[in-house]
XYZ file of C-alpha atoms in Angstrom:
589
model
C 90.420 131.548 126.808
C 87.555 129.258 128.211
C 87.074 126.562 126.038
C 86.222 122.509 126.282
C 89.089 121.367 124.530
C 91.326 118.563 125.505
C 94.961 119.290 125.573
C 94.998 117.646 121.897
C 93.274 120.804 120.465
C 95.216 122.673 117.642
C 95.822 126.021 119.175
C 96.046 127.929 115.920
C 95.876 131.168 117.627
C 99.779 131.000 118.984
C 102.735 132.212 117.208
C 105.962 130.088 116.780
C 107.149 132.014 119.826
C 104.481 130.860 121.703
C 103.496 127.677 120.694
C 103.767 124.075 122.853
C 107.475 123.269 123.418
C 107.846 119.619 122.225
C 108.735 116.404 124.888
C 111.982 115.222 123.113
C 112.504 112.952 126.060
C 108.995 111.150 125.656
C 109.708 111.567 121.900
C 112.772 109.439 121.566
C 111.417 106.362 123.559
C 108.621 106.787 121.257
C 110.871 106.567 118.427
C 112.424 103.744 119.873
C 109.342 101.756 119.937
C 109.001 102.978 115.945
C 111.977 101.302 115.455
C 110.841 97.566 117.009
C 108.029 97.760 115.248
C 109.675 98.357 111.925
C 112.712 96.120 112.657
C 110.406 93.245 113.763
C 108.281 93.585 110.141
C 111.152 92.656 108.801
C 110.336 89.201 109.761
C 107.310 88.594 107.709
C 109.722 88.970 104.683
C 110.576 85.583 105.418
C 107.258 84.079 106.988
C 105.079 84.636 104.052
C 107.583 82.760 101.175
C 107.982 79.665 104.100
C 104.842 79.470 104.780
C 104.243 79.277 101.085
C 106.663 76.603 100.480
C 106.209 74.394 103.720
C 102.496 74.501 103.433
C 102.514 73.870 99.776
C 99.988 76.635 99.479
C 98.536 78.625 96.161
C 99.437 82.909 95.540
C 95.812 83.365 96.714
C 96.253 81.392 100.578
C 99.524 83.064 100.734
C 97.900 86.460 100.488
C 95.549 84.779 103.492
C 98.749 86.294 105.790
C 98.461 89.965 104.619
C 94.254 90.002 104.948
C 94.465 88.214 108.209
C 97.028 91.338 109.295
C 95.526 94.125 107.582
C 91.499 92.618 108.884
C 93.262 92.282 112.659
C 93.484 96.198 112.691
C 89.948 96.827 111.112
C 88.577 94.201 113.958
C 90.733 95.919 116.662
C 90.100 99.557 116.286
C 86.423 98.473 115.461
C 86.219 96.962 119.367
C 88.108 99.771 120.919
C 85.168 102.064 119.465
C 82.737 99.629 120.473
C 83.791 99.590 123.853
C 83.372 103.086 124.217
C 80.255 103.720 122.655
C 78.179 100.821 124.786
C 80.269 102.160 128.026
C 80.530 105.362 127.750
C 84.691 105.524 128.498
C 86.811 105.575 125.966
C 89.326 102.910 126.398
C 92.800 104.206 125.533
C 91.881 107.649 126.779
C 91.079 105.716 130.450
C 94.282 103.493 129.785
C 96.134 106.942 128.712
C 98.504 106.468 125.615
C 101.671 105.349 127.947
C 99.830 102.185 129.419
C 97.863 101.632 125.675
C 101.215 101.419 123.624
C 102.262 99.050 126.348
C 99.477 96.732 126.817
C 99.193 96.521 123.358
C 103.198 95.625 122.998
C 102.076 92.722 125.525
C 99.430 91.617 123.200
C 101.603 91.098 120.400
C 103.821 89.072 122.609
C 100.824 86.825 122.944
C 100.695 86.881 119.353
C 104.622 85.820 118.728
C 103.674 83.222 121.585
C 101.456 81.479 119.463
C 102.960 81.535 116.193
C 105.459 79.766 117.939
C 102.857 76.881 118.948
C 101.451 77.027 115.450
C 104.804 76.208 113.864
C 105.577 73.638 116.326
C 102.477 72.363 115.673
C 102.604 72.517 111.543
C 99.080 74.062 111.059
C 99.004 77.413 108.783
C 96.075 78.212 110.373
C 97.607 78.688 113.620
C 100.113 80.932 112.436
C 97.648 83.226 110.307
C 95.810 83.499 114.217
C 99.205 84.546 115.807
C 99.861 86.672 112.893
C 96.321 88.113 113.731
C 96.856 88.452 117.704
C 100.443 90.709 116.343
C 98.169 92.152 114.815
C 95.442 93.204 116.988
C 98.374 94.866 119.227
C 99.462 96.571 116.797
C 95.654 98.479 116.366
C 95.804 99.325 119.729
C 99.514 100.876 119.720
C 98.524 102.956 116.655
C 95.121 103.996 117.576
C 97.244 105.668 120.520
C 100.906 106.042 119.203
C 99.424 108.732 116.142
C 97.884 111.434 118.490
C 100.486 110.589 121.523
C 102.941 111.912 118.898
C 101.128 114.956 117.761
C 100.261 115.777 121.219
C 104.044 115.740 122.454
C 104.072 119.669 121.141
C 102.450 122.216 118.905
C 99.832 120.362 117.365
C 100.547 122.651 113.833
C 104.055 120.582 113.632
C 102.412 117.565 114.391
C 103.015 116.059 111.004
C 106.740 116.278 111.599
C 106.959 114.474 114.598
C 105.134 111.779 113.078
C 106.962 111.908 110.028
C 109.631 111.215 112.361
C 108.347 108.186 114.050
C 107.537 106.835 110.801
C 110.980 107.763 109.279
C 112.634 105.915 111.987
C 110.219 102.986 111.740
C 111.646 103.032 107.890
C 115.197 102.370 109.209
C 113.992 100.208 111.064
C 112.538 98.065 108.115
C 115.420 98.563 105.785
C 118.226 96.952 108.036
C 115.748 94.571 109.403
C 116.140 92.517 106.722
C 119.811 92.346 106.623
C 119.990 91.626 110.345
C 117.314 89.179 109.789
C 118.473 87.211 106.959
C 121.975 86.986 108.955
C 120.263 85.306 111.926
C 118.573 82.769 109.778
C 121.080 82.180 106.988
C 124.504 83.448 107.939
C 124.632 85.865 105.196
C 123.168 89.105 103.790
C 123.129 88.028 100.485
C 118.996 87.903 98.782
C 117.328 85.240 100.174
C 116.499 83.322 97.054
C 114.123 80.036 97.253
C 116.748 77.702 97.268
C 117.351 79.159 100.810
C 113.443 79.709 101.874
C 113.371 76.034 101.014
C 116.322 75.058 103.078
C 115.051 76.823 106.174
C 114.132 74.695 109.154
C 111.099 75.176 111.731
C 113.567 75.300 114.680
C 114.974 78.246 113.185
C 111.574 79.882 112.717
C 110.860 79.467 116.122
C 114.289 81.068 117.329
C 112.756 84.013 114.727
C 109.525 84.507 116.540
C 110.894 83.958 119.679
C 113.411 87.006 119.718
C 109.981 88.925 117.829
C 108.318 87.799 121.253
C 111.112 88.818 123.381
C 111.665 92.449 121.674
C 107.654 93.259 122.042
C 108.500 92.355 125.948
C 111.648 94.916 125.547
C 109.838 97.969 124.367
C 107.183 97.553 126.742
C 109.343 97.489 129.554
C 111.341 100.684 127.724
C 107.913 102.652 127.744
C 106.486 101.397 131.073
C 109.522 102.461 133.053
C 110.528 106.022 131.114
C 109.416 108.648 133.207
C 109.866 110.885 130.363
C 107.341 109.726 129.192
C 103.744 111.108 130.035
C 100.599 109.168 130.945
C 98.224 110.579 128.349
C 95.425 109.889 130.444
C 91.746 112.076 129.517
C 89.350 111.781 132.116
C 86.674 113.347 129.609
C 83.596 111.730 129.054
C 82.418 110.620 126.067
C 79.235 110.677 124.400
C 77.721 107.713 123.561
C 78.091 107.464 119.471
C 75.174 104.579 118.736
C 74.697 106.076 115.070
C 78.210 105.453 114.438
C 78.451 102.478 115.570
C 75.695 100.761 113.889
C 76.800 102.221 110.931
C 80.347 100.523 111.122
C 78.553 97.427 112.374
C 76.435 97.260 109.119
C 79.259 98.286 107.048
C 81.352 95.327 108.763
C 78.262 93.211 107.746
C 78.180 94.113 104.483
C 81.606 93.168 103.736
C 81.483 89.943 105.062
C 78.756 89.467 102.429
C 81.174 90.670 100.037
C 84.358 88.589 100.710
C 82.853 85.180 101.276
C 82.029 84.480 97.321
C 85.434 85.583 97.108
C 86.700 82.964 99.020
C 84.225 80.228 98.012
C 85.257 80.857 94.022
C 88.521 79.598 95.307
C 87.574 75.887 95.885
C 88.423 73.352 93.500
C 91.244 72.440 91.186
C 91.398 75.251 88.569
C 95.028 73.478 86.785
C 93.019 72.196 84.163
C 90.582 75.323 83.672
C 90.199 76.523 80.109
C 91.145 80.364 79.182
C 87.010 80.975 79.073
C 86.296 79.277 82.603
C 89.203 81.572 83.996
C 88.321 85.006 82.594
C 84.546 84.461 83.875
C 86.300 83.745 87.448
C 88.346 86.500 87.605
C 85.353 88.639 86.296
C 83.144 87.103 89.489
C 86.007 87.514 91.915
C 86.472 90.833 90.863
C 82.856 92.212 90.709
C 82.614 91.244 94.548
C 85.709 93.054 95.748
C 84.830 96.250 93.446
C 81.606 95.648 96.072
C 83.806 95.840 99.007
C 85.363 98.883 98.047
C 81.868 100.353 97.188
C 80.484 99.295 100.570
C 83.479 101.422 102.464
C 83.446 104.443 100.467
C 79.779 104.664 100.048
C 78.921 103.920 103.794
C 81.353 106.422 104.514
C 79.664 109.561 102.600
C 76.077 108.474 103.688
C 77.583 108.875 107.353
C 78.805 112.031 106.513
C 75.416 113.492 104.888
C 73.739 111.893 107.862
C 75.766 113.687 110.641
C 75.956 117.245 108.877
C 72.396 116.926 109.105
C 71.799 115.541 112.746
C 74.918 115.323 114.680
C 73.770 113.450 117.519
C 74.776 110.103 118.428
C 77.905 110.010 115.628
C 80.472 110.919 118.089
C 83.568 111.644 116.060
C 81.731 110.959 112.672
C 80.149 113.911 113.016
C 83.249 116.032 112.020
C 83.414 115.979 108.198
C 87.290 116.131 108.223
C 87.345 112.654 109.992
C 84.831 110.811 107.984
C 87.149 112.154 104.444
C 90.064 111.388 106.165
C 88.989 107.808 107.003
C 88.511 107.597 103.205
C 91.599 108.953 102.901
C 93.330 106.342 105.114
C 91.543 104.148 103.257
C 92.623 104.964 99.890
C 95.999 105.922 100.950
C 97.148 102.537 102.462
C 95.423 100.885 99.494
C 97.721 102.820 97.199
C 101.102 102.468 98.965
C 100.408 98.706 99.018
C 98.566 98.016 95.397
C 101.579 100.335 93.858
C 104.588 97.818 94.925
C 102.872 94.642 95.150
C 101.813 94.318 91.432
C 105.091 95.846 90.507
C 107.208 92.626 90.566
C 104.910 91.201 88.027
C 105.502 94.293 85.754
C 109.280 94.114 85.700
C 109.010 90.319 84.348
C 108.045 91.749 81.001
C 110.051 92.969 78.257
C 109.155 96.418 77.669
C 109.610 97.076 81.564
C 113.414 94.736 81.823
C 112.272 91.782 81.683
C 113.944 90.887 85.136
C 113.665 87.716 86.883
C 112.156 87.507 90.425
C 115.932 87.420 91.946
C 116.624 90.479 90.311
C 113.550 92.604 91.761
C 114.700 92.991 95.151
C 116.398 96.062 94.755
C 113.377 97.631 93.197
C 111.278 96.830 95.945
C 113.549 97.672 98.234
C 113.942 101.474 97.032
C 110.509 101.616 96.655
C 109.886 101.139 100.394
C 112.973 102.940 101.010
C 111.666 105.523 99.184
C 109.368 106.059 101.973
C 111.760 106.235 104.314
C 113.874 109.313 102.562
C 110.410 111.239 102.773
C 110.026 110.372 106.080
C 113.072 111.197 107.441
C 112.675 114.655 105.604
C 109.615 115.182 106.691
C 110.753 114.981 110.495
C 112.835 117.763 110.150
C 110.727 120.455 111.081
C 110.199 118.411 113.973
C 113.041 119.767 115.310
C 113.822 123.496 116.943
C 116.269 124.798 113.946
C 117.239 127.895 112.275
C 115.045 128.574 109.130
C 118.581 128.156 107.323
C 119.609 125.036 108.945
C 116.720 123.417 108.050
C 116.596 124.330 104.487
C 120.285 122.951 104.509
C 119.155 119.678 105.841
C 115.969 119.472 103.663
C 118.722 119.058 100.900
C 121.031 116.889 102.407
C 119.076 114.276 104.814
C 117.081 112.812 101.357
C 120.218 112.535 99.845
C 121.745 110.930 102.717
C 119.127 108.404 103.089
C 118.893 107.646 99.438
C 122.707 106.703 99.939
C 121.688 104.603 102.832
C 119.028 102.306 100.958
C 121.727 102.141 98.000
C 124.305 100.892 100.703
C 121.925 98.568 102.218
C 120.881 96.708 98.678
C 124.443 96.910 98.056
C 125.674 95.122 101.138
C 122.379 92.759 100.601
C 124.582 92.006 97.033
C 122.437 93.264 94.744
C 123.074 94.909 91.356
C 121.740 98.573 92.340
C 123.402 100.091 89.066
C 119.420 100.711 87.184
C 119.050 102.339 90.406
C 120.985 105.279 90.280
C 119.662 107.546 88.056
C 116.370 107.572 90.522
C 118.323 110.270 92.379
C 116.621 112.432 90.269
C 112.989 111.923 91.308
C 114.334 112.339 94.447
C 115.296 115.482 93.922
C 111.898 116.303 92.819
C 110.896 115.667 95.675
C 113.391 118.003 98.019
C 111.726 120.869 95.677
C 108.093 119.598 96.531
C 109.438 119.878 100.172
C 110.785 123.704 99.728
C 107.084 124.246 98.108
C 105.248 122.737 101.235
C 106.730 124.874 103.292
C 105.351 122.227 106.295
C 101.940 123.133 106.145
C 99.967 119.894 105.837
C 97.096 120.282 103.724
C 99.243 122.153 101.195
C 101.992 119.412 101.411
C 99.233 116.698 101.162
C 97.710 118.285 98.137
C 101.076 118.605 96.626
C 102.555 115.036 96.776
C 99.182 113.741 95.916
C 99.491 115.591 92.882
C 102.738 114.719 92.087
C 101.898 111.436 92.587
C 98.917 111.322 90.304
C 101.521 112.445 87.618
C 103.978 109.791 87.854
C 101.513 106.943 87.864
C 100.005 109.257 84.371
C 103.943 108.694 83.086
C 104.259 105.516 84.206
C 100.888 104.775 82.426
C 101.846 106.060 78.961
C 105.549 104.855 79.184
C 107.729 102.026 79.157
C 110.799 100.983 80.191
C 113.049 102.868 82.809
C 111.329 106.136 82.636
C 107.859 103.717 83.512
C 109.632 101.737 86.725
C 111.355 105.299 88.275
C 107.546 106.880 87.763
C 105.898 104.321 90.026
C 108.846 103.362 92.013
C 108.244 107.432 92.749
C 104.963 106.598 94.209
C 106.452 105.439 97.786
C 108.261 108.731 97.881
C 104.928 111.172 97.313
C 103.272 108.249 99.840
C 105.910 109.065 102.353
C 104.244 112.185 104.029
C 100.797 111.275 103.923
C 99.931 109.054 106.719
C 100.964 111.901 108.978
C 99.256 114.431 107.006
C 96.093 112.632 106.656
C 96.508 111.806 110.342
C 96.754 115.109 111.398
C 94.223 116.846 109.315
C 91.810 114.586 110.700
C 91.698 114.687 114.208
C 92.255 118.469 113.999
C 89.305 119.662 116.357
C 88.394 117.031 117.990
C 88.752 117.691 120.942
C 86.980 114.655 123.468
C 86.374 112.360 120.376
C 90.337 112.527 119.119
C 91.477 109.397 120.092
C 88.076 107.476 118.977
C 88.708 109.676 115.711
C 91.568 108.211 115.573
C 90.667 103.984 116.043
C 88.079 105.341 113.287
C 91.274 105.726 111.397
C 93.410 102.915 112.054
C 90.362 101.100 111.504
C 90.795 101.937 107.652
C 94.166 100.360 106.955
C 91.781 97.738 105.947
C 92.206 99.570 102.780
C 95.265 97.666 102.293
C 93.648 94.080 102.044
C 91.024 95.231 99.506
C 92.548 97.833 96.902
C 95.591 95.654 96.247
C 93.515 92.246 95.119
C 91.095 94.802 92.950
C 93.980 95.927 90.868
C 95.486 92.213 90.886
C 92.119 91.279 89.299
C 91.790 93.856 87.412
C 95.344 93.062 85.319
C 94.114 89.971 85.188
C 90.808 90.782 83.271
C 92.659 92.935 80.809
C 95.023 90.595 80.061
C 92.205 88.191 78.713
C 91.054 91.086 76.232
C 94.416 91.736 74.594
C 97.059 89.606 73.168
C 100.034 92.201 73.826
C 101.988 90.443 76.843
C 101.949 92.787 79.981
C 98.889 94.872 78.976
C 96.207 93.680 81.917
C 99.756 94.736 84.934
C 100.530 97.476 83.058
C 97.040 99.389 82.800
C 95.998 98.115 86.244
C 97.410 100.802 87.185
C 94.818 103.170 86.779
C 94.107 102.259 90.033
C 96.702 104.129 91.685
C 95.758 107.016 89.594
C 92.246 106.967 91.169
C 93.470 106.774 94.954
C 96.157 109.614 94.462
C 93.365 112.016 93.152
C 91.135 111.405 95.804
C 94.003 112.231 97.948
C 94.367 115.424 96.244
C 90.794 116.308 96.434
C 90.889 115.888 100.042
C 93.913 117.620 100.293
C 92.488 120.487 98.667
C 88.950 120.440 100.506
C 89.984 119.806 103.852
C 91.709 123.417 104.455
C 88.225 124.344 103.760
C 86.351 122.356 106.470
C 89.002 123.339 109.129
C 88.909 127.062 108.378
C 84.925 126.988 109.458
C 85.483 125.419 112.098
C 88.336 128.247 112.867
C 91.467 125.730 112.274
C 93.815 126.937 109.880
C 97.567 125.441 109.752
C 98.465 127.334 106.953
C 98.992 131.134 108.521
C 101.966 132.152 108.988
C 103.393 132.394 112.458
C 102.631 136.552 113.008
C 99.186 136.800 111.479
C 96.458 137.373 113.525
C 94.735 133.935 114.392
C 90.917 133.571 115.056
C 89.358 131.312 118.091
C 88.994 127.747 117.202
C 85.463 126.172 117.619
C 84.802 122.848 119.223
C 82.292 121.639 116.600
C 82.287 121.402 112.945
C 79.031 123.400 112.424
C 80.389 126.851 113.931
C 83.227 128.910 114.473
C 81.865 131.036 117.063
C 81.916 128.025 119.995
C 84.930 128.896 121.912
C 84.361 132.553 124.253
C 87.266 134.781 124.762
């Protein structure tokens, strides 16, 4: 077969028999570095309500820590692509994946470095730039850690092995925590403000320290494995101007868009009246709707543009990647908008009316819920029997449910309202036997499924209401692999700047979130039923899960043309795959 491709091309046209043996080797120090990543997350749980309390600082500067992180990987993936399309190299294809999951690992050391200086120092500032140095390492690791993973083997199980990286970088999360409040406190009971209160810089500093320290171990783990492959492409590639001067005007336009945002925030608003608020929140809110306009608009205008004329829009030019950066988009918007507004919901009557030291262990599954699709998920990773595999697509979801219920329950929490959520997990282990691993189906599935439990949790109250959206982190599981994959399928040269097009979009998670926080609060001033505005912000979820669906559903479309079909079973004939989106008929034979 004489073809162009990089060694990242799906080759649909193997059977199971024949297809790319996976690296396990390179694969577990891979997971490995999952793990750090996830375990040293567990930090911020603790930075954000200190820095709140030693700073003395408002909900809205506190949420300065999350758009300083989630704007560090839009900036970061946005330079890697710059680089590349004003030199002509792509960056972490020169570096190879090995060396760019390092380097970046070093980076973020530089970042711990100088969030320790900032809290020696006492400035907030400071630490929101450390926080955004982390941050910037972590772009770089991603942009090369997703197609590493789905290039360690057949490219149509891809999804698993990410699923796996992401599973373990779950665990990771869920016993950071414990280990993490241990260090600081002496105990895994909740951290409760009394404590947060109580903590002392020098013991923030130890924190960040060890963070520092950790980023230093993995590097060293993944400079010095020789299992695990360079990852280097010598490829060319082709300049991308259109591209970027779309992204640059997009980045443009968004700056226009958040600085009224943070202007409206000056002044003393404790004495506002009810009138003066509601016409804030209306103006803070008409600007971020903007935002989200500018992205998904400037998006599908680069889209039209390069079906037209392909030249000079590099990876852009592939339809799949330009709806999948939406998808990205939308998808990291909804994991995060779905749990962070749902503390606020559970203080109201008709949903428990818990206090804030009670909603731990709702968060907690939540997130964990994303790790029990995750680690079922990276079964198929895996070289099983068909009936071992079905065996453990039963068990392992059960098992880690158990686990997060052990962990809350160590952490001393009550998870007793917790129990009965077994159930919508085992909803899920039947969405799983549906899938049958083929990603587009799966993605269109869980998106689905999620659509319908934010519906229920719409039109419902009470414990039915909190399992429906708690729900939402375990149809979110799969899809960052899904979307991932789906993607970059066909890329070929332009996969790995595909894929900082990608990363690029968790920005996603610093604008959806505030748009439904603004939203609850505008409904709230136009109804006197307490809990109204939280509870029918959710619509917003509802949105982002059917665009996942739709692109679940039209992206098996786009690939087929281009000769890229995942979803064929393992003895059917399989056509040629092309190496552009325009034709199937690229690649000779």
């Amino acid at each position: 077969m004489a073809t162009s491709m990089s060694n990242l091309q799906p080759k649909t046209g193997l059977s199971r028999s024949a297809s790319i043996p996976t690296n396990y080797g390179a694969l577990g120090t891979l997971c490995t570095v999952f793990f750090f990543w996830g375990f040293i997350a567990a930090g911020n749980s603790v930075f954000i309500p200190f820095c709140k309390h030693f700073f003395h600082l408002d909900q809205f500067q506190s949420q300065l820590i999350d758009f300083a992180f989630y704007l560090a990987y839009y900036i970061g993936a946005l330079g890697l692509f710059a680089y590349g399309a004003f030199g002509g190299n792509d960056l972490v294809a020169k570096w190879g994946f090995k060396k760019s999951i390092v380097y970046g690992l070093l980076f973020s050391a530089l970042g711990a470095l100088a969030m320790i200086i900032a809290v020696n120092a006492n400035t907030f500032y400071g630490m929101l730039f450390g926080l955004f140095i982390v941050a910037l390492g972590f772009s770089l690791q991603q942009t090369a850690a997703q197609p590493f993973a789905i290039s360690l083997g057949d490219p149509a199980t891809g999804t698993s092995r990410v699923n796996l990286t992401g599973g373990i970088n779950s665990f990771g999360t869920t016993i950071g925590p414990i280990v993490v409040a241990f260090a600081l406190f002496g105990t895994t009971a909740a951290i409760t403000d009394d404590k947060i209160q109580s903590l002392s810089l020098s013991k923030v500093i130890i924190l960040y320290s060890c963070v520092g320290a950790l980023f230093i171990g993995a590097a060293a783990l993944f400079y010095f494995s020789k299992k695990v492959p360079s990852g280097i492409s010598t490829e060319k590639t082709e300049k991308a101007n259109k591209a970027l001067y779309s992204l640059m005007i997009m980045t443009g336009l968004l700056i226009i868009m958040f600085v009224p945002v943070f202007n409206s925030y000056r002044g003393d608003l404790s004495n506002a009246s009810p009138a003066e608020l509601h016409d804030l929140e209306t103006y803070r809110m008409k600007w971020l709707l903007g935002a989200l306009a500018v992205v998904v608009v400037g998006l599908l205008v680069a889209n039209m543009s390069a079906s037209k004329n392909p030249n000079g829009w590099g990876a852009m030019r592939y339809p799949q990647l330009v709806l999948g950066m939406l998808g990205i988009f939308v998808y990291v918007g909804v994991e995060v908008t779905t749990v962070s507004n749902l503390s606020e919901l559970l203080k109201h009557p008709d949903f428990g009316g818990y206090q804030s030291s009670q909603v731990a262990p709702f968060i907690s599954m939540y997130w964990g819920s994303l790790m029990i699709g995750r680690w079922t998920g990276a079964i198929s990773a895996f070289d099983l029997k068909t009936s071992t595999r079905k065996i453990l697509m039963l068990f392992v979801p059960l098992i880690a449910f158990g686990v997060v219920i052990g962990v809350n329950a160590i952490s001393q929490y009550d998870v007793t309202p917790l129990y009965y959520y077994i159930l919508c997990v085992l909803v899920q282990i039947a969405a799983f036997y549906f899938c049958q691993d083929k990603p587009a189906r799966t993605l269109l599935i869980f998106a689905t499924l999620g659509l319908i439990a934010m519906l229920i949790g719409i039109f419902s109250t009470g414990t039915v209401a909190i399992y429906a959206f708690l729900s939402g982190g375990l149809f979110c599981s799969i899809m960052w692999p899904a979307i991932f994959a789906l993607s970059i399928a066909g890329l070929g040269k332009w996969t790995t700047q595909g894929s900082a097009f990608l990363i690029m979009m968790i920005l996603g998670g610093g604008i959806i979130p505030p748009i439904q926080g603004k939203i609850a609060d505008y409904l709230q001033t136009k109804s006197d039923v307490e809990g109204y505005g939280i509870h029918q912000s959710y619509w917003v979820p509802v949105l982002c899960f059917a665009y996942l669906a739709f692109f679940g559903f039209i992206v098996r479309g786009i690939l087929r043309k281009q000769g890229i079909d995942y979803d064929k079973k393992p003895d059917e004939d399989l056509e040629p795959l092309a190496t552009s989106p325009e034709s199937s008929l690229d690649v000779t034979v």
